[in-house]
N, CA, C and O atoms as a MOPAC input file, in Angstrom:
PM7 MOZYME 1SCF
protein

 N      0.89500 1    -1.25900 1     0.03200 1
 C      0.05600 1    -0.24200 1     0.39800 1
 C      1.10800 1     1.46600 1    -0.00700 1
 O      2.14600 1     1.79800 1     0.56400 1
 N      0.48600 1     2.13400 1    -0.97100 1
 C      1.29100 1     3.46700 1    -0.90700 1
 C     -0.01900 1     4.48600 1    -0.50100 1
 O     -1.24700 1     4.44300 1    -0.57000 1
 N      1.50200 1     5.84700 1     0.17400 1
 C      0.24200 1     6.50700 1     0.79700 1
 C      1.32000 1     7.77800 1     0.69600 1
 O      2.54300 1     7.85900 1     0.80600 1
 N     -0.13600 1     9.06600 1     0.33700 1
 C      0.25900 1     9.87300 1    -0.04200 1
 C      0.02000 1    10.71900 1     0.69100 1
 O     -0.86300 1    10.26700 1     1.42000 1
 N      0.35600 1    12.17400 1     1.12200 1
 C     -1.07200 1    12.74900 1     2.36400 1
 C     -2.42800 1    12.81500 1     2.46300 1
 O     -3.20700 1    12.82900 1     3.41500 1
 N     -2.62000 1    12.87800 1     0.53200 1
 C     -3.97500 1    13.13200 1     0.30900 1
 C     -5.27300 1    12.21500 1    -0.74100 1
 O     -6.46000 1    12.33400 1    -1.04100 1
 N     -3.45000 1    10.76100 1    -1.15700 1
 C     -4.37700 1     9.74100 1    -1.08600 1
 C     -3.58600 1     9.14900 1    -0.92600 1
 O     -2.52300 1     9.64600 1    -0.55200 1
 N     -3.82500 1     6.76800 1    -1.29100 1
 C     -3.85300 1     6.27700 1    -0.40300 1
 C     -4.20100 1     5.32500 1    -2.25300 1
 O     -5.17100 1     5.52000 1    -2.98500 1
 N     -2.79300 1     4.17100 1    -2.54100 1
 C     -3.78700 1     3.04800 1    -3.89700 1
 C     -2.97400 1     1.63700 1    -3.17200 1
 O     -1.89400 1     1.46200 1    -2.60800 1
 N     -3.89100 1     0.96600 1    -3.45800 1
 C     -3.59600 1    -0.36400 1    -3.09700 1
 C     -3.23800 1    -1.26600 1    -4.38900 1
 O     -2.56000 1    -0.69500 1    -5.24300 1
 N     -3.47600 1    -2.12200 1    -4.54600 1
 C     -3.44400 1    -3.98600 1    -5.62000 1
 C     -3.79500 1    -5.43900 1    -4.58000 1
 O     -3.39100 1    -6.06800 1    -3.60200 1
 N     -4.96100 1    -5.38200 1    -5.73900 1
 C     -5.74400 1    -6.61900 1    -4.90500 1
 C     -5.99800 1    -7.60100 1    -6.39500 1
 O     -6.99100 1    -7.71700 1    -7.11400 1
 N     -4.66000 1    -8.20200 1    -6.46200 1
 C     -5.13700 1    -8.48800 1    -8.40500 1
 C     -4.80700 1    -8.17500 1    -8.87300 1
 O     -3.58300 1    -8.09600 1    -8.76800 1
 N     -5.69300 1    -7.41500 1   -10.33500 1
 C     -5.39200 1    -7.69700 1   -10.66000 1
 C     -6.45000 1    -5.66200 1   -11.16300 1
 O     -6.43100 1    -4.99600 1   -12.19800 1
 N     -7.31100 1    -5.38900 1    -9.52400 1
 C     -7.61200 1    -4.06500 1    -9.21500 1
 C     -7.40400 1    -3.41000 1    -8.30900 1
 O     -7.77300 1    -3.63600 1    -7.15700 1
 N     -6.63600 1    -2.29000 1    -8.78200 1
 C     -6.20400 1    -0.75700 1    -8.31800 1
 C     -6.84500 1    -0.24000 1    -7.03700 1
 O     -6.52200 1     0.94400 1    -7.12500 1
 N     -7.46200 1    -0.32800 1    -6.02900 1
 C     -8.46400 1     0.61000 1    -5.44000 1
 C     -7.24300 1     2.43600 1    -5.19400 1
 O     -6.05600 1     2.75800 1    -5.25700 1
 N     -8.27400 1     2.92100 1    -4.98100 1
 C     -8.13500 1     4.05600 1    -4.94100 1
 C     -8.06800 1     5.20800 1    -3.57500 1
 O     -6.84100 1     5.11700 1    -3.54100 1
 N     -8.39100 1     6.27400 1    -2.35500 1
 C     -8.44200 1     6.75200 1    -1.60600 1
 C     -8.10200 1     8.43100 1    -1.94300 1
 O     -7.06800 1     8.61700 1    -2.58600 1
 N     -8.43100 1     8.93400 1    -1.78300 1
 C     -8.01200 1    10.22600 1    -1.78700 1
 C     -9.31800 1    11.47600 1    -0.42500 1
 O    -10.50200 1    11.40900 1    -0.09400 1
 N     -8.80400 1    11.89000 1    -0.27800 1
 C     -8.93500 1    12.50400 1     0.36500 1
 C     -9.25600 1    14.49600 1    -0.09300 1
 O     -8.44100 1    15.38700 1    -0.33100 1
 N    -10.77600 1    14.51200 1    -0.04600 1
 C    -11.68600 1    15.81700 1    -0.30500 1
 C    -12.28300 1    16.81600 1    -0.16100 1
 O    -13.46700 1    16.85300 1    -0.49800 1
 N    -11.61200 1    18.00100 1     0.41500 1
 C    -12.26900 1    19.18500 1     1.08600 1
 C    -14.09100 1    19.59700 1    -0.26800 1
 O    -14.25700 1    20.01500 1    -1.41400 1
 N    -15.24100 1    18.98100 1     1.23300 1
 C    -16.11100 1    20.11600 1     0.35700 1
 C    -16.42400 1    20.77500 1     0.71900 1
 O    -17.42400 1    20.30600 1     1.26200 1
 N    -16.38100 1    22.54100 1     1.11400 1
 C    -17.27100 1    23.22900 1     1.68600 1
 C    -16.57300 1    22.64700 1     2.65800 1
 O    -15.69600 1    21.81000 1     2.44500 1
 N    -17.11300 1    23.28400 1     4.41600 1
 C    -16.10800 1    23.08200 1     5.10800 1
 C    -16.15200 1    20.63700 1     5.76000 1
 O    -15.88900 1    19.91000 1     6.71800 1
 N    -16.48100 1    20.59900 1     4.86100 1
 C    -16.27400 1    19.28500 1     5.87300 1
 C    -15.43900 1    18.11800 1     4.76300 1
 O    -15.62800 1    18.25600 1     3.55500 1
 N    -14.54400 1    17.01200 1     5.26200 1
 C    -13.30600 1    16.76800 1     4.68900 1
 C    -13.95800 1    14.94200 1     4.63400 1
 O    -14.38300 1    14.25200 1     5.56100 1
 N    -13.78800 1    14.58800 1     3.04600 1
 C    -14.55800 1    13.55900 1     2.22600 1
 C    -13.35800 1    12.53700 1     2.32300 1
 O    -12.27700 1    12.90500 1     2.78400 1
 N    -13.58300 1    11.13400 1     1.84200 1
 C    -12.73500 1    10.45400 1     1.30700 1
 C    -13.82200 1     9.86800 1    -0.43700 1
 O    -14.83800 1     9.20300 1    -0.64100 1
 N    -13.15600 1    10.36300 1    -1.00100 1
 C    -13.82900 1     9.23500 1    -1.99300 1
 C    -13.03400 1     8.52600 1    -2.98300 1
 O    -12.14400 1     8.93700 1    -3.72700 1
 N    -13.54100 1     7.38800 1    -2.83500 1
 C    -13.04000 1     5.72100 1    -3.50800 1
 C    -12.84900 1     5.39000 1    -4.60600 1
 O    -13.89000 1     5.67200 1    -5.19900 1
 N    -11.74100 1     4.69000 1    -5.70800 1
 C    -11.43400 1     4.65300 1    -6.44400 1
 C    -12.18600 1     2.75500 1    -6.58600 1
 O    -12.27700 1     2.05800 1    -5.57600 1
 N    -12.64500 1     2.22000 1    -8.04500 1
 C    -12.42900 1     1.50800 1    -8.48800 1
 C    -11.75100 1     1.19500 1    -9.36100 1
 O    -12.15200 1     1.73400 1   -10.39300 1
 N    -10.35900 1     0.20400 1    -9.62200 1
 C    -10.04500 1     0.73700 1   -11.38300 1
 C    -10.01300 1     2.17200 1   -12.21400 1
 O    -10.39000 1     2.21100 1   -13.38500 1
 N     -9.53800 1     3.34100 1   -11.52000 1
 C    -10.11400 1     4.44000 1   -12.03800 1
 C    -11.18200 1     5.06400 1   -12.06500 1
 O    -11.09200 1     6.20900 1   -12.50800 1
 N    -12.36600 1     4.65600 1   -11.68500 1
 C    -13.97000 1     5.04000 1   -11.31100 1
 C    -13.81300 1     5.25600 1   -10.33400 1
 O    -12.83300 1     4.64900 1    -9.90300 1
 N    -14.68400 1     6.37300 1    -9.04000 1
 C    -14.81100 1     7.12400 1    -8.68700 1
 C    -15.73100 1     6.02400 1    -8.82600 1
 O    -16.15700 1     5.50800 1    -9.85900 1
 N    -16.07500 1     5.62700 1    -7.10000 1
 C    -17.30600 1     5.28600 1    -6.22900 1
 C    -18.32200 1     5.57500 1    -5.34800 1
 O    -19.37400 1     4.96200 1    -5.16800 1
 N    -17.83900 1     6.72100 1    -4.73500 1
 C    -18.23100 1     7.11900 1    -3.94900 1
 C    -17.60200 1     8.11100 1    -2.66900 1
 O    -16.44600 1     8.00800 1    -2.25900 1
 N    -18.57700 1     9.05000 1    -2.15800 1
 C    -18.07000 1     9.28900 1    -0.64800 1
 C    -17.81700 1     8.28400 1     0.74900 1
 O    -18.40400 1     7.26400 1     1.11000 1
 N    -16.60400 1     9.09800 1     1.39100 1
 C    -17.44500 1     8.41800 1     3.04600 1
 C    -16.39600 1     8.77500 1     4.41500 1
 O    -15.20500 1     8.46800 1     4.45700 1
 N    -17.01700 1     9.36500 1     5.30100 1
 C    -16.30300 1    10.64000 1     5.47900 1
 C    -15.35200 1    10.12400 1     5.98500 1
 O    -14.43900 1    10.78500 1     6.48100 1
 N    -15.37900 1     8.87300 1     5.96100 1
 C    -13.73600 1     8.15200 1     7.01700 1
 C    -12.67200 1     7.04200 1     5.79900 1
 O    -13.19200 1     6.09200 1     5.21300 1
 N    -11.33200 1     7.37900 1     5.63800 1
 C    -10.81100 1     6.80300 1     4.81600 1
 C    -10.60700 1     4.98300 1     5.39000 1
 O    -10.24200 1     4.05700 1     4.66500 1
 N    -10.91700 1     4.90600 1     6.65400 1
 C    -10.93700 1     3.04600 1     6.38800 1
 C    -12.48100 1     2.89900 1     6.46100 1
 O    -12.72300 1     1.78900 1     6.93400 1
 N    -13.60400 1     3.56800 1     6.18500 1
 C    -14.55300 1     3.00000 1     5.87300 1
 C    -14.59100 1     3.37300 1     4.40500 1
 O    -15.60100 1     2.80300 1     3.99300 1
 N    -13.94900 1     4.12400 1     3.23900 1
 C    -14.19500 1     4.27300 1     1.80500 1
 C    -12.63600 1     2.93200 1     1.38300 1
 O    -12.28500 1     2.73800 1     0.21900 1
 N    -11.97300 1     2.22300 1     2.57900 1
 C    -11.51200 1     1.35100 1     2.60100 1
 C    -12.61500 1    -0.05300 1     2.06800 1
 O    -12.73900 1    -0.49000 1     0.92300 1
 N    -13.52000 1    -0.66900 1     3.72500 1
 C    -13.90400 1    -1.59100 1     3.93200 1
 C    -15.08500 1    -1.54800 1     2.29400 1
 O    -15.58400 1    -2.66200 1     2.13800 1
 N    -15.51800 1    -0.56700 1     1.23700 1
 C    -16.75900 1    -0.43100 1     1.43500 1
 C    -15.96800 1    -0.39900 1    -0.02000 1
 O    -16.84500 1    -1.03100 1    -0.60800 1
 N    -15.38200 1    -0.24900 1    -0.63500 1
 C    -13.58000 1    -1.03400 1    -2.11700 1
 C    -13.99100 1    -1.87000 1    -1.78800 1
 O    -15.08300 1    -2.13900 1    -2.28700 1
 N    -13.48700 1    -2.73300 1    -0.86300 1
 C    -13.27000 1    -4.43300 1    -1.05800 1
 C    -15.18300 1    -4.85500 1    -1.09300 1
 O    -15.50200 1    -5.53400 1    -2.06900 1
 N    -15.76000 1    -4.67000 1    -0.60400 1
 C    -17.13500 1    -5.43500 1    -0.41300 1
 C    -17.77400 1    -5.64000 1    -1.56400 1
 O    -18.43600 1    -6.63200 1    -1.86900 1
 N    -17.41200 1    -3.98800 1    -2.66200 1
 C    -17.88300 1    -3.78400 1    -4.27600 1
 C    -16.62200 1    -5.10100 1    -4.68700 1
 O    -17.04900 1    -6.21700 1    -4.98500 1
 N    -15.65700 1    -4.93400 1    -4.67300 1
 C    -14.96900 1    -5.83500 1    -5.48400 1
 C    -15.31800 1    -6.25800 1    -5.49400 1
 O    -16.16600 1    -6.38600 1    -6.37700 1
 N    -15.08100 1    -7.46400 1    -4.06000 1
 C    -15.73200 1    -8.65100 1    -4.07100 1
 C    -17.31700 1    -9.35800 1    -4.34800 1
 O    -17.78900 1   -10.46200 1    -4.61900 1
 N    -17.56900 1    -8.60200 1    -4.20700 1
 C    -19.64900 1    -8.86100 1    -4.45000 1
 C    -18.94400 1    -8.47700 1    -6.42900 1
 O    -18.15200 1    -7.65800 1    -5.96400 1
 N    -18.74200 1    -8.43600 1    -7.47500 1
 C    -18.19800 1    -8.01800 1    -8.64800 1
 C    -17.24800 1    -8.87100 1    -9.99000 1
 O    -17.22800 1    -8.86400 1   -11.22100 1
 N    -16.21900 1    -9.86100 1    -8.37000 1
 C    -15.52400 1    -9.70900 1    -9.79200 1
 C    -15.68300 1   -11.29500 1    -9.47900 1
 O    -15.49400 1   -12.01200 1    -8.49700 1
 N    -16.15700 1   -11.48900 1   -10.90900 1
 C    -15.75800 1   -12.68500 1   -10.71700 1
 C    -14.41300 1   -13.69300 1   -11.23900 1
 O    -13.50300 1   -13.41800 1   -12.02100 1
 N    -14.64900 1   -14.75900 1   -10.59000 1
 C    -13.22100 1   -15.26900 1    -9.95400 1
 C    -12.73600 1   -16.79200 1   -11.32200 1
 O    -11.69800 1   -17.43900 1   -11.18300 1

């Protein structure tokens, strides 16, 4: 897992996960992306990572 102040990304197989920090007005949010496609926003980085992992597990054929 690689981390920068505003962005973290990691791979699992052929999937690339990314979470970046954005400011929406006066609120801090985290935008998650799976293979370069934004999937949603969450209030914490941990919530974003867990949601991305759940989404990837449910959508990927093995």
